[in-house]
Amino acid sequence: MPDKDESPSLLKRAGTEKLREVFVKYASIQKNGEHYMTSEDFVRKFLGLFSESAFNDESVRLLANIADTSKDGLISFSEFQAFEGLLCTPDALYRTAFQLFDRKGNGTVSYADFADVVQKTELHSKIPFSLDGPFIKRYFGDKKQRLINYAEFTQLLHDFHEEHAMEAFRSKDPAGTGFISPLDFQDIIVNVKRHLLTPGVKDNLVSVTEGHKVSFPYFIAFTSLLNNMELIKQVYLYATEGSRTDMITKDQILYAAQTMSQITPLEIDILFHLAGAVHQAGRIDYSDLSNIAPEHYTKHMTHRLADIKAVESPADRSAFIMLLESSYRFTLGSFAGAVGATVVYPIDLVKTRMQNQRAGSYIGEVAYRNSWDCFKKVVRHEGFMGLYRGLLPQLMGVAPEKAIKLTVNDLVRDKLTDKKGNIPTWAEVLAGGCAGASQVVFTNPLEIVKIRLQVAGEIASGNKIRAWSVVRELGLFGLYKGARACLLRDVPFSAIYFPTYAHTKALMADKDGYNHPLTLLAAGAIAGVPAASLVTPADVIKTRLQVVARSGQTTYNGVWDATKKIMAEEGPRAFWKGTAARVFRSSPQFGVTLVTYELLQRLFYVDFGGSHPKGSEAHKITTPLEKAAASVSTENLDHIGGYKAAVPLLAGVESKFGLYLPRFGRGVAAATPSTATGS
């Protein structure tokens, strides 16, 4: 299960002994009885980066120097532990970048340090930056001897890429006309703002210019828009009052922007032009903004026990793959349903007995004053295990019941969801209704067996009633007694529940649209309250039809007959018997079921090229560092404490600051075949 907030700034530090055990495992050098890691030990073996044989050894040394504060080429345990602590700090991203530039380990960055790292980046090799210009002198002084501390460095890093972009524009416009060609514009943005580009934006850089020359104001507005996409998202949420699916116009977002920030009308024009080029739409929603600028680095580290890519792209989905996807969801739904049912089964038993308790037709029938009284009497007379009478057939039934319900709901939602991932409310209700109807085929037989076993403890008899004897007594058609009432209950329940859950989950998600397990649990429980309570009358009728009437009790012939007789003999209040127990049972049950279902999909992730549960993980740009780590393994169990954030944060240094280090070209392994084998 993911850590409590999965944010790098809230990671819990690892214990010293466990950390030392991990350190010794990867340390290949011993000096005077002490263990040390080399650059390759730390970066390639422990972090899993630069795993190719022809790796760039200079880049590996630069990354290792972040932890090697003594700058002696080796990482001691104290340095290893200190860096683990740094990774747990709220500003770990900036501090990691600072230590990359602090080449001497003295807590400051000199001009030589800054220039040395910048000159090794891929950006500088493609579009050189003047390291002797006025920008550098403003920070390091005319003689470039001023030292920059950590706080000043964070501003330097922020301003550097903006200055680099303007210098690149000037280099493409030597005559000073204030215009550059569309291809020059594309070249600058692809290189200088590479860390802010998504595939959709990158592919449309020339088309958004419509073949016209790009002016300097347009260029500045475009780069500013890319920098401020997270702020644009907040403006959108302000305009839509928190909704992520409302389509809004340019005027609406302009009004919200002038209220919240200094985003210019030109930037908004570019935003809508860019969204139109990518999606061909006159209005935008939150998914448009996410597609233009996803997360820069992984904020939510969902650790996966399995990560399988069944297809390379959605276009590769075949009928067989879709069948596998349904089987996958069915399996996870079965397990999730069993967990949810077991947790709340005692409440379900109390609910069933309260609903079966009749008044007016049998003297001395009322055995329980209320649900709590029923609970106490069951424990007193039947023991604690009496609360779990009928659990086995319930577990046998809950597997197909919850699994088919979750699978059908997902399947119908997928079919009715548009290309942008939005689904109208009527389609959500229809998907839920289809899910409720489909489950009756499986649940009615097992529920009637469960109910008869649950009320068996009320009958003083020497014969123990078993599930198989009930099945033989009922026969095939008898197992579907009360099916109409079951449909009357389950269709509206699911039609109410699933849309309510989806919208509640979205409201409880964080600003990135991510749902913590606790918000999933809460959303599932909250959605169960209206769904369970509003269909209680149908549940009462179903229970009466499925339970064997004892001597002197009223018998019923169908839904309408039961409705009339219950109303006549017991009044309208009888239809709401067990409402509290039903709500207390259904709400936590579905909360547990849904959170288990979605967490299983996170832990055992299989990409079938279809949809995935919303709120499972924040969007992100995949960087070379992340790709390198993914090629080694989906999760290294030795990455404990702060080191759970190491690879995402190093990827963030690339994707947020544009500091891409070359991966190939100067590796030790590239020199000779024999060395390649050794590495």
XYZ file of C-alpha atoms in Angstrom:
679
model
C 0.000 0.000 0.000
C 1.350 3.476 -0.794
C 2.878 5.613 1.940
C 0.562 7.971 3.704
C 0.819 10.922 1.302
C 3.407 9.574 -1.073
C 4.916 13.034 -1.315
C 8.732 13.157 -1.223
C 8.598 15.885 1.420
C 6.673 13.634 3.801
C 8.746 10.473 3.496
C 9.704 8.859 6.762
C 13.436 8.452 7.270
C 14.909 4.952 7.261
C 16.466 3.425 10.373
C 20.255 3.595 10.632
C 20.832 -0.152 10.831
C 18.591 -0.962 7.880
C 20.200 1.824 5.858
C 23.680 0.532 6.715
C 22.663 -2.960 5.613
C 21.600 -1.581 2.224
C 24.758 0.536 1.945
C 27.107 -2.388 2.600
C 25.240 -4.473 0.017
C 26.230 -2.046 -2.768
C 29.561 -0.699 -1.485
C 32.449 -2.278 -3.422
C 35.399 -0.499 -1.753
C 36.877 -1.121 1.702
C 39.444 1.183 3.317
C 40.665 0.869 6.889
C 37.710 -1.338 7.744
C 35.163 1.120 6.310
C 32.918 0.538 3.291
C 32.586 3.043 0.443
C 30.486 3.315 -2.699
C 32.004 4.335 -6.014
C 30.101 6.521 -8.493
C 29.012 3.413 -10.378
C 27.980 1.637 -7.175
C 25.701 4.525 -6.245
C 24.270 5.651 -9.584
C 24.219 2.520 -11.719
C 23.901 -0.338 -9.231
C 21.946 1.201 -6.348
C 19.801 3.809 -8.127
C 19.539 1.711 -11.293
C 20.371 4.613 -13.644
C 22.593 4.573 -16.743
C 22.288 0.803 -16.968
C 23.468 0.588 -20.590
C 26.965 -0.718 -21.221
C 27.984 2.422 -23.145
C 27.010 4.831 -20.390
C 28.344 8.384 -20.040
C 30.809 8.153 -17.170
C 30.988 11.955 -16.756
C 27.241 12.138 -16.131
C 27.481 9.278 -13.646
C 30.208 11.140 -11.719
C 28.159 14.350 -11.692
C 25.155 12.555 -10.185
C 27.299 10.710 -7.650
C 28.832 14.038 -6.559
C 25.411 15.087 -5.268
C 25.841 12.587 -2.416
C 29.662 12.783 -2.306
C 29.909 15.979 -0.241
C 33.613 15.414 0.525
C 34.266 15.288 -3.254
C 36.879 12.545 -2.877
C 35.248 10.272 -5.462
C 33.852 7.871 -2.852
C 30.603 7.887 -0.883
C 30.883 6.969 2.788
C 28.006 5.679 4.883
C 27.645 9.048 6.622
C 27.323 10.752 3.227
C 24.882 8.075 2.061
C 22.776 8.630 5.178
C 22.984 12.425 4.910
C 21.664 12.353 1.351
C 18.820 10.072 2.459
C 17.887 12.745 4.996
C 18.063 15.482 2.354
C 15.614 13.535 0.192
C 13.060 13.719 3.022
C 13.110 17.545 3.193
C 10.262 19.644 1.727
C 12.617 21.410 -0.741
C 14.507 18.248 -1.697
C 14.249 19.022 -5.427
C 16.083 22.347 -5.163
C 18.580 21.025 -2.608
C 19.418 18.095 -4.876
C 20.032 20.496 -7.767
C 22.159 22.730 -5.497
C 24.389 19.835 -4.512
C 24.794 18.987 -8.193
C 26.358 22.445 -8.726
C 28.220 22.651 -5.390
C 31.268 20.952 -6.872
C 33.558 21.669 -3.897
C 31.080 20.764 -1.184
C 31.504 24.065 0.683
C 27.861 25.143 0.611
C 28.250 27.692 -2.194
C 28.299 27.722 -5.994
C 31.069 29.565 -7.801
C 31.069 30.724 -11.409
C 33.424 27.864 -12.280
C 31.071 25.332 -10.637
C 28.028 26.686 -12.485
C 29.789 26.892 -15.841
C 31.261 23.399 -15.476
C 27.857 21.733 -14.998
C 26.018 23.863 -17.575
C 28.612 23.091 -20.247
C 28.034 19.356 -19.723
C 24.260 19.536 -20.338
C 22.653 18.550 -23.616
C 20.991 21.963 -23.945
C 24.295 23.851 -23.927
C 25.715 21.542 -26.589
C 22.766 22.349 -28.895
C 22.193 26.030 -28.105
C 25.293 27.422 -26.326
C 24.690 29.982 -23.601
C 27.007 32.955 -23.199
C 28.753 32.349 -19.889
C 30.482 35.729 -20.156
C 27.375 37.835 -20.720
C 25.581 40.406 -18.538
C 23.232 37.811 -16.978
C 26.111 35.831 -15.479
C 27.861 39.013 -14.309
C 24.734 40.222 -12.533
C 24.809 37.049 -10.416
C 28.545 36.375 -10.043
C 29.902 39.938 -10.369
C 31.941 41.590 -13.158
C 34.973 39.503 -12.258
C 32.805 36.422 -11.689
C 34.255 35.812 -8.244
C 31.092 36.129 -6.165
C 29.867 32.929 -4.479
C 26.150 32.055 -4.581
C 24.485 30.538 -1.506
C 21.569 28.088 -1.589
C 18.734 30.662 -1.448
C 20.302 32.777 -4.196
C 20.996 29.676 -6.276
C 17.297 28.763 -6.396
C 16.563 32.128 -8.052
C 19.543 31.780 -10.385
C 18.272 28.399 -11.543
C 14.800 29.813 -12.115
C 16.046 32.812 -14.140
C 18.707 30.933 -16.102
C 16.377 29.146 -18.511
C 14.335 32.284 -19.154
C 17.519 34.129 -20.056
C 18.657 31.181 -22.150
C 15.397 31.330 -24.140
C 15.768 35.076 -24.795
C 19.397 34.651 -25.803
C 18.369 31.883 -28.185
C 15.752 34.224 -29.735
C 18.396 36.923 -30.222
C 20.730 34.401 -31.875
C 17.974 33.478 -34.378
C 17.255 37.170 -35.044
C 20.699 38.703 -35.690
C 19.214 41.688 -37.580
C 17.037 42.638 -34.581
C 13.721 42.590 -36.458
C 11.801 41.210 -33.476
C 10.682 38.168 -35.482
C 11.917 34.622 -36.044
C 10.730 31.930 -38.448
C 8.325 29.143 -37.341
C 11.129 26.568 -37.700
C 13.508 28.646 -35.564
C 10.706 29.000 -33.008
C 10.266 25.227 -32.973
C 14.027 24.680 -32.643
C 14.294 26.995 -29.614
C 11.253 25.637 -27.786
C 12.190 21.988 -28.401
C 15.679 22.562 -26.990
C 15.284 25.243 -24.312
C 11.799 24.266 -23.060
C 12.122 20.530 -23.695
C 11.334 19.777 -20.059
C 7.940 21.492 -20.356
C 6.741 19.868 -23.585
C 4.258 17.061 -24.002
C 4.071 15.097 -27.290
C 0.892 16.931 -28.311
C 2.473 20.363 -27.852
C 5.753 19.346 -29.470
C 3.984 18.029 -32.577
C 2.018 21.272 -33.009
C 4.696 23.918 -32.447
C 4.803 24.914 -36.116
C 1.056 24.569 -36.738
C 0.139 27.006 -33.940
C 2.142 29.713 -35.751
C -0.058 29.162 -38.851
C 3.015 29.691 -41.001
C 3.541 33.288 -39.813
C 6.729 34.650 -38.337
C 6.827 34.587 -34.543
C 7.141 37.942 -32.782
C 9.127 38.427 -29.584
C 5.958 39.172 -27.505
C 4.361 35.951 -28.797
C 7.546 34.032 -28.000
C 7.698 35.403 -24.431
C 3.987 34.741 -23.883
C 4.375 31.166 -25.159
C 7.291 30.380 -22.830
C 5.512 32.088 -19.929
C 2.419 29.970 -20.576
C 4.474 26.761 -20.449
C 6.058 27.915 -17.183
C 2.707 28.776 -15.606
C 0.553 25.800 -16.554
C 0.158 24.761 -12.912
C -1.189 28.247 -12.183
C -3.474 28.004 -15.232
C -4.896 24.791 -13.746
C -5.751 26.651 -10.548
C -7.389 29.432 -12.568
C -9.489 26.810 -14.364
C -10.553 25.207 -11.056
C -11.434 28.655 -9.713
C -13.577 29.334 -12.802
C -15.363 25.957 -12.554
C -15.664 25.949 -8.739
C -13.554 22.812 -8.458
C -14.988 20.760 -11.334
C -12.489 19.060 -13.647
C -15.011 18.219 -16.374
C -16.770 21.541 -17.111
C -16.056 22.921 -20.578
C -15.301 26.638 -20.300
C -14.897 29.458 -22.800
C -12.028 31.877 -23.292
C -14.070 34.679 -21.671
C -14.673 32.594 -18.535
C -11.004 31.804 -18.018
C -9.998 35.395 -18.856
C -12.306 36.655 -16.111
C -10.931 34.144 -13.604
C -7.334 34.910 -14.637
C -7.611 38.648 -13.994
C -9.079 37.878 -10.565
C -6.340 35.435 -9.539
C -3.106 36.271 -11.343
C -1.245 38.298 -13.963
C -1.746 35.873 -16.840
C -2.091 38.001 -19.959
C -4.820 37.826 -22.630
C -2.116 36.886 -25.156
C -1.192 33.852 -23.047
C -4.878 32.848 -22.881
C -5.144 33.246 -26.676
C -2.166 30.918 -27.109
C -3.652 28.449 -24.604
C -6.902 28.125 -26.563
C -5.082 28.081 -29.875
C -2.817 25.314 -28.593
C -5.728 23.328 -27.106
C -7.559 23.666 -30.427
C -4.522 22.448 -32.374
C -4.226 19.398 -30.125
C -7.916 18.525 -29.658
C -9.876 20.621 -32.208
C -12.248 22.081 -29.619
C -13.495 25.632 -28.997
C -13.726 25.139 -25.241
C -11.324 23.565 -22.795
C -11.549 21.417 -19.688
C -9.003 20.218 -17.146
C -7.868 17.300 -19.301
C -6.794 19.777 -22.017
C -4.561 21.531 -19.511
C -3.100 18.225 -18.312
C -2.386 17.178 -21.889
C -0.622 20.461 -22.588
C 1.504 20.337 -19.450
C 1.484 17.192 -17.262
C 3.352 16.913 -13.994
C 7.063 17.577 -14.256
C 8.059 14.762 -11.953
C 6.378 12.050 -9.948
C 4.709 13.492 -6.870
C 2.800 10.322 -6.043
C 5.024 7.285 -5.947
C 2.604 4.386 -6.301
C 4.775 1.357 -5.678
C 3.721 -1.544 -7.866
C 4.199 -5.209 -7.176
C 3.600 -5.908 -10.865
C 3.779 -3.593 -13.872
C 2.776 -5.223 -17.159
C 2.217 -3.560 -20.527
C -0.154 -5.805 -22.463
C -0.176 -3.565 -25.566
C 2.167 -0.916 -26.908
C -0.663 1.494 -27.713
C -4.501 1.661 -27.547
C -4.563 0.958 -31.280
C -3.225 -2.542 -30.555
C -6.259 -3.519 -28.437
C -7.824 -6.714 -29.815
C -10.896 -8.672 -28.734
C -8.608 -11.048 -26.867
C -6.927 -8.167 -24.996
C -10.316 -6.742 -24.040
C -11.353 -10.178 -22.761
C -8.156 -10.346 -20.715
C -8.897 -6.883 -19.321
C -12.375 -7.967 -18.220
C -10.932 -11.126 -16.634
C -8.321 -9.014 -14.824
C -10.979 -6.692 -13.439
C -13.220 -9.626 -12.533
C -10.419 -11.287 -10.548
C -9.535 -8.121 -8.641
C -13.231 -7.396 -8.057
C -13.738 -10.876 -6.600
C -10.985 -10.416 -4.053
C -12.085 -6.881 -3.209
C -15.684 -8.022 -2.738
C -14.650 -10.833 -0.415
C -12.645 -8.414 1.738
C -15.533 -5.948 1.929
C -18.130 -8.619 2.743
C -16.060 -10.184 5.533
C -15.490 -6.843 7.251
C -19.192 -5.991 7.568
C -20.827 -9.429 7.684
C -21.988 -9.200 11.347
C -23.859 -5.984 10.489
C -25.464 -7.728 7.519
C -26.671 -10.573 9.739
C -28.264 -8.115 12.198
C -29.889 -6.254 9.283
C -31.399 -9.467 7.900
C -32.849 -10.534 11.245
C -34.328 -7.093 11.896
C -35.987 -7.037 8.465
C -37.425 -10.525 8.955
C -38.894 -9.593 12.351
C -42.673 -9.310 11.850
C -45.441 -7.798 13.923
C -49.174 -8.490 13.917
C -49.254 -12.049 12.583
C -47.691 -14.101 15.349
C -47.984 -13.674 19.120
C -44.712 -13.036 20.895
C -42.779 -12.731 17.633
C -40.781 -9.606 18.425
C -37.441 -10.914 19.638
C -35.265 -7.809 19.227
C -35.982 -4.269 20.382
C -33.430 -2.745 18.001
C -30.276 -3.576 16.035
C -27.988 -3.304 19.071
C -30.282 -5.597 21.083
C -30.203 -8.086 18.179
C -26.392 -7.971 18.087
C -26.083 -8.666 21.826
C -28.578 -11.532 21.787
C -26.874 -13.236 18.847
C -23.531 -13.144 20.669
C -25.119 -14.301 23.948
C -27.123 -17.219 22.573
C -25.105 -18.279 19.525
C -21.597 -17.183 20.368
C -19.329 -14.764 18.495
C -19.221 -17.068 15.466
C -23.008 -16.778 15.289
C -22.394 -13.353 13.781
C -20.812 -15.130 10.808
C -23.598 -17.632 10.067
C -23.843 -18.012 6.285
C -20.486 -16.319 5.612
C -19.164 -19.132 3.400
C -21.975 -18.984 0.804
C -21.755 -15.198 1.066
C -18.072 -15.296 0.162
C -18.796 -17.738 -2.652
C -21.474 -15.374 -3.891
C -19.750 -12.082 -3.293
C -16.942 -13.019 -5.688
C -19.155 -13.110 -8.801
C -21.516 -10.489 -7.364
C -19.046 -7.668 -6.726
C -16.762 -8.748 -9.538
C -19.491 -8.693 -12.189
C -20.848 -5.431 -10.793
C -17.459 -3.675 -10.876
C -16.525 -5.176 -14.252
C -19.804 -4.287 -15.983
C -19.773 -0.769 -14.531
C -16.213 -0.241 -15.788
C -17.029 -1.803 -19.163
C -20.127 0.337 -19.828
C -18.387 3.488 -18.552
C -15.476 2.796 -20.932
C -17.892 2.511 -23.876
C -19.680 5.756 -22.993
C -16.564 7.807 -22.157
C -15.364 10.239 -24.819
C -11.799 10.527 -26.098
C -10.965 13.170 -23.496
C -11.957 10.884 -20.636
C -15.263 12.612 -19.799
C -18.585 10.832 -19.273
C -22.036 12.468 -18.939
C -24.088 11.895 -15.797
C -26.818 9.968 -17.624
C -24.156 7.539 -18.897
C -22.808 7.056 -15.365
C -26.335 6.246 -14.137
C -26.866 3.829 -17.046
C -23.525 2.099 -16.365
C -24.430 1.691 -12.699
C -27.907 0.360 -13.549
C -26.434 -2.203 -15.967
C -23.985 -3.274 -13.268
C -26.802 -3.760 -10.757
C -28.915 -5.761 -13.198
C -26.056 -8.036 -14.204
C -25.241 -9.081 -10.670
C -28.708 -10.488 -9.899
C -28.011 -13.571 -12.034
C -25.230 -14.522 -9.635
C -26.383 -13.051 -6.363
C -30.010 -14.058 -6.008
C -29.322 -17.817 -5.524
C -26.510 -17.245 -3.061
C -28.306 -14.477 -1.210
C -31.397 -16.579 -0.602
C -29.157 -19.317 0.864
C -27.315 -16.745 2.985
C -30.565 -15.259 4.343
C -32.004 -18.637 5.321
C -28.802 -19.521 7.139
C -28.752 -16.136 8.891
C -32.250 -16.568 10.341
C -31.692 -20.254 11.163
C -30.317 -19.331 14.584
C -33.722 -17.926 15.546
C -35.332 -21.386 15.285
C -34.807 -23.718 18.212
C -34.001 -26.958 16.434
C -31.604 -29.789 16.972
C -30.909 -30.054 13.266
C -28.138 -27.836 11.943
C -29.122 -26.217 8.662
C -26.412 -26.280 6.013
C -26.054 -24.419 2.725
C -26.270 -27.530 0.535
C -29.501 -28.710 2.193
C -31.080 -25.310 1.471
C -30.020 -25.545 -2.189
C -31.518 -29.040 -2.544
C -34.751 -27.934 -0.894
C -35.163 -24.889 -3.162
C -34.153 -26.369 -6.498
C -33.034 -24.323 -9.515
C -36.124 -22.119 -9.852
C -36.466 -21.709 -6.104
C -33.003 -20.155 -5.989
C -34.399 -17.253 -8.001
C -37.303 -16.587 -5.667
C -37.478 -12.841 -5.074
C -35.395 -12.057 -8.176
C -37.754 -9.247 -9.217
C -37.383 -7.613 -5.828
C -33.651 -8.168 -6.080
C -33.646 -6.320 -9.427
C -35.830 -3.625 -7.897
C -33.174 -3.153 -5.226
C -29.893 -3.662 -7.083
C -30.537 -1.642 -10.250
C -31.354 1.654 -8.476
C -28.700 0.969 -5.824
C -25.906 0.751 -8.398
C -27.386 3.558 -10.513
C -27.150 5.803 -7.448
C -23.951 4.410 -5.974
C -21.419 4.448 -8.814
C -22.068 8.007 -10.096
C -22.105 9.296 -6.510
C -18.826 7.514 -5.794
C -17.159 8.873 -8.937
C -18.155 12.478 -8.198
C -17.373 12.251 -4.474
C -13.965 10.771 -5.267
C -13.256 13.627 -7.686
C -14.255 16.230 -5.086
C -11.985 14.643 -2.477
C -8.971 14.362 -4.799
C -6.010 16.683 -4.259
C -5.171 19.550 -6.610
C -3.449 17.110 -8.980
C -6.529 14.882 -9.154
C -4.878 12.162 -7.045
C -6.837 10.169 -4.462
C -5.191 8.948 -1.276
C -6.480 5.543 -0.082
C -8.322 7.261 2.780
C -10.222 9.524 0.360
C -11.149 6.456 -1.701
C -12.471 4.771 1.445
C -14.389 7.885 2.477
C -15.861 8.371 -1.006
C -17.023 4.759 -1.116
C -18.612 5.010 2.334
C -20.329 8.346 1.620
C -21.764 7.105 -1.678
C -23.243 4.103 0.127
C -25.463 6.226 2.391
C -28.032 7.458 -0.178
C -27.772 4.292 -2.283
C -28.399 1.914 0.632
C -31.085 3.919 2.400
C -33.235 4.789 -0.623
C -33.617 1.167 -1.766
C -34.384 -0.285 1.684
C -38.105 -0.918 0.867
C -37.090 -3.170 -2.029
C -34.618 -4.950 0.243
C -37.342 -5.579 2.869
C -39.666 -7.051 0.226
C -36.875 -9.240 -1.153
C -36.016 -10.526 2.335
C -39.645 -11.405 3.102
C -39.988 -13.281 -0.205
C -36.792 -15.268 0.291
C -37.216 -16.289 3.954
C -39.288 -19.369 4.799
C -42.464 -18.282 6.616
C -42.947 -20.096 9.922
C -46.265 -21.353 11.275
C -48.712 -18.478 11.702
C -46.690 -15.994 9.635
C -47.971 -14.242 6.538
C -46.884 -15.685 3.193
C -46.336 -13.630 0.038
C -46.861 -14.311 -3.653
C -44.663 -11.871 -5.499
C -43.521 -8.271 -5.124
C -46.871 -6.546 -5.372
C -48.599 -9.017 -3.028
C -45.850 -8.553 -0.444
C -46.075 -4.776 -0.760
C -49.828 -4.733 -0.122
C -49.728 -7.167 2.804
C -46.813 -5.463 4.576
C -48.559 -2.100 4.221
C -51.860 -3.482 5.492
C -50.452 -5.468 8.446
C -47.489 -3.382 9.578
C -47.852 0.052 8.014
C -45.388 2.104 5.917
C -42.701 2.106 8.617
C -42.161 -1.625 8.035
C -40.639 -0.860 4.643
C -37.801 0.986 6.358
C -36.942 -1.764 8.854
C -33.215 -2.306 9.098
C -32.405 0.968 7.279
C -29.758 1.938 9.816
C -28.217 -1.548 9.788
C -28.324 -1.572 5.986
C -26.577 1.804 5.745
C -24.012 0.804 8.376
C -23.420 -2.406 6.431
C -23.446 -1.158 2.829
C -21.493 2.059 3.323
C -18.368 0.552 4.922
C -18.652 -2.595 2.781
C -18.575 -0.699 -0.479
C -15.988 1.699 0.893
C -13.681 -1.218 1.722
C -14.520 -2.977 -1.551
C -13.816 0.035 -3.779
C -10.610 1.075 -2.004
C -9.364 -2.542 -2.201
C -10.325 -2.750 -5.887
C -8.526 0.458 -6.845
C -5.445 -0.217 -4.713
C -5.144 -3.674 -6.281
C -5.188 -2.017 -9.700
C -2.391 0.274 -8.540
C -0.297 -2.501 -7.027
C -0.862 -5.061 -9.800
C -0.852 -2.631 -12.704
C -1.585 -3.992 -16.166
C -1.853 -1.584 -19.099
C -4.391 -3.016 -21.549
C -4.487 0.206 -23.547
C -7.890 1.108 -22.092
C -8.971 3.341 -19.235
C -7.583 3.330 -15.710
C -9.175 4.403 -12.415
C -9.165 8.178 -12.197
C -7.169 9.554 -9.307
C -4.752 6.613 -9.245
C -1.652 8.586 -10.074
C -0.617 12.061 -11.059
C 0.237 12.711 -14.679
C 3.911 13.069 -15.412
C 6.442 13.524 -18.160
C 8.665 10.488 -18.622
C 12.298 11.574 -18.554
C 15.420 9.667 -19.585
C 16.292 9.043 -15.933
C 12.871 7.500 -15.270
C 13.126 5.378 -18.403
C 16.534 4.174 -17.248
C 15.188 3.230 -13.837
C 12.144 1.519 -15.353
C 14.370 -0.605 -17.562
C 16.009 -2.077 -14.462
C 12.944 -2.799 -12.337
C 9.608 -1.344 -11.384
C 10.679 -1.014 -7.770
C 13.893 -1.587 -5.890
C 13.090 -2.829 -2.396
C 16.452 -1.453 -1.233
C 15.196 2.083 -1.927
C 14.023 2.735 1.626
C 13.236 5.938 3.509
C 14.201 9.003 1.525
C 15.650 6.866 -1.250
C 12.095 6.018 -2.335
C 12.141 9.554 -3.781
C 15.685 9.467 -5.211
C 14.913 8.489 -8.804
C 11.779 10.700 -9.124
C 13.683 13.668 -7.691
C 16.681 13.195 -9.940
C 14.211 12.961 -12.814
C 12.688 16.187 -11.503
C 16.069 17.936 -11.697
C 15.948 17.128 -15.407
C 12.265 17.756 -16.092
C 11.760 20.858 -13.908
C 15.066 22.632 -14.529
C 15.963 21.283 -17.973
C 19.323 19.980 -16.742
C 19.483 16.956 -19.017
C 22.799 15.140 -18.744
C 24.051 13.103 -21.705
C 23.488 9.358 -21.318
C 25.941 8.014 -23.905
C 29.193 8.869 -25.605
C 31.946 8.900 -23.014
C 31.399 5.706 -21.108
C 34.245 3.554 -19.889
C 32.456 0.646 -21.499
C 32.500 2.348 -24.875
C 36.278 2.384 -24.968
C 37.080 -1.286 -25.486
C 35.082 -4.500 -25.742
C 36.878 -5.991 -22.775
C 35.962 -3.041 -20.583
C 32.370 -3.269 -21.691
C 32.206 -6.812 -20.399
C 33.654 -5.789 -17.107
C 31.144 -3.034 -16.518
